[in-house]
Every structure is written in structure tokens, then in C-alpha cells.
Amino acid sequence: MSKIIAVANQKGGVGKTTTAINLAASLAVLEKKVLVIDADPQANTTSGLNFSPEDGQKRTLYEVMIGQLRAEDALIQTEVANLHMIPSHINLVGAEIEMLDIEDRESVLANALRPIRDNYDFIIIDCAPSLGLITVNCLAAADSVIIPVQPEFFALEGLGKLLQTIRIVQSRLNTSLTIEGFVVTMFDGRTKVHTQVVNELREHFKDMVFKTIIQRNIRLSEAPSHGKPIILYDVMSNGSSNYLNLAKEILDKTR
């Protein structure tokens, strides 16, 4: 049985796409069959895995969401063995408007993934930094949510809105949706405020905060510009070991 995990936070710049790409690649390296779905119109996961949205703009999540294409026909094999992707395109911005007249519009993605979900051990969805209809579709399709949190006090303020949206989805669309955990990203141990925020997170959310912390890492920030996950770009870097540890932590929870 596969597990669908949405990576979500409506605040931008918190390491959401970095987490989606590198968690998916790490799970694949650990010999799991993985699909990563780019559900963000900015298409950063798509380019971060060395694929230009313009190369196949008729075979993206947009066409799947508006019913022009089956999910299995949008699949792309990435450079990482065991890792497929459904890419995104800027056209996805318009999908929310085009979906307004679709019956059961909040469940379009869940329905589209049903024929292929059991082909994978994990499906990782990179959500847009918003709480619109596409993100609601991602949460309705998911079994659980990973919430990346940058260790700054302003980052904590936005969590309430996201948790409220998750509760609404749980009550109305997807009663089995759970929070997989909060993952701290861009952590710098030399910064006192970072340590304070992590302590506050752990105090408030207890075991829901992953033990693994993603450290601020230059090689990790360079990797997307080369179209590679960190495990291919620099396997010896802290970023690579951080995301491998996060993947192992998720596997331990899933067993």
C-alpha cells in the first residue's frame, strides 16, 4: 500500500520545494518506488529535477487537473532510479478557474491518482505556497502532510492558518489525513533565535516535530540550479545526509 505525503506551507521560502525534491530522491535511493508531483505553478520542483516545463507543456499536472490527460500519461523518469515525476507548468495558475464547474472539484487529484498510486511506495506532492483549490486537492489526496518550518518567529505565525485549513480538509474531504510532522529547515546552530524557535516548536508540537533537522547548507542551495537533488550533486554534504536521515525517519514511522 502506497503512502501519499503532501509537503505544504502557505508561507514561501521555507524550504518546501527543497524538501519535496530531496525527500523524494532520498526515498528512491533507499530503494523505494517514488513519484514526486509538482503542484506549484512556479514549477521549481520540475526545474530542480532537470526538466524544463516548456519541453512538455502538454504533459503536466495542469492537463491532468482539467481532465485532458491521465496521470499515467504525464509521468517522467528522472535521473534518479526509482523516481518518477509529474511536472508542473505556469498554466496550472489557470486550473483553479477552469475547475470551478467540475463536480467534486476538491477531489480531482485524488481521483486522478487512484489508478497509479499502488505502483509506488511513496507519492510526494510539492504544494503551492497558497491555500487555494489546487492545494486543497493535494491535501484531499494525501494520507499525511509534512510541514517545513524555517526557524524564525514570523514563520511560526503562519502555521495557524495552515493547521486550520488541514482541519477543514479533515472534517469535510479527507477524514484520514494526518500530520506526518514538522521539519525544521535552514537551521543555523550559531543563531540563538533558531535554537529558541526549535525548542518552542518541540514544546508545542512534541513528537510531531521530526528529530532530523535540515541545516543551512550551501551545496543544498546550489543543487537546484544544476537540476539535481543534493544526493546526486554532493552525496557527502550535510544536506544529503540530513535528507537521507529524514527519509529513514519517515520509513521507521511507516513500518
C-alpha angles and dihedrals in degrees: 000000000000127000123222114207123187117205104210143169123140089213111089125224097037098117096265097139092039088054094047093050098043098039090051092047092046092051089049091051087051086062099258121136105243138184120193117199121201104213095167118097088216085071094210093146088052094053091038088063092051099260125122113218088218090063093068108011092152091058104056139107089272092066090045093051095050093046099250095115139030115239091240090059092055096056120123127191109230127208088266115084112240092020122111127175139203102209130217134225135194086254087076087079088073096046094085091060093044091050096055093094095043115109113241088010094170090063100048094108094045090052092046093052096046095088094051107030095094090056088073138055091211135016113195117196120199103209125207117255091256139074097235132128095285092054090046087053089052092051092045090053096044131091091205144359131232112203116201112209126193108216097245126111094240089056090061093054093066095052094082093064093049093047089050090053090049090052091051091050090047092052099042112022114014117022093178095058112122136178108254090195150284115272120200111223135187091023119177112189091200091065113085094204091056091057091046093052093048090051090049091049092050091046092052102036099027113188092004088082112084116241089225114085121198107226124213103264131176094209090052091054092047096051099078092056087059092048093243137115112241092254089065096036098050116352092181095056126108089243091059094049091044094056093042088054091049090051091050090049090054092047090052090052092047097052 
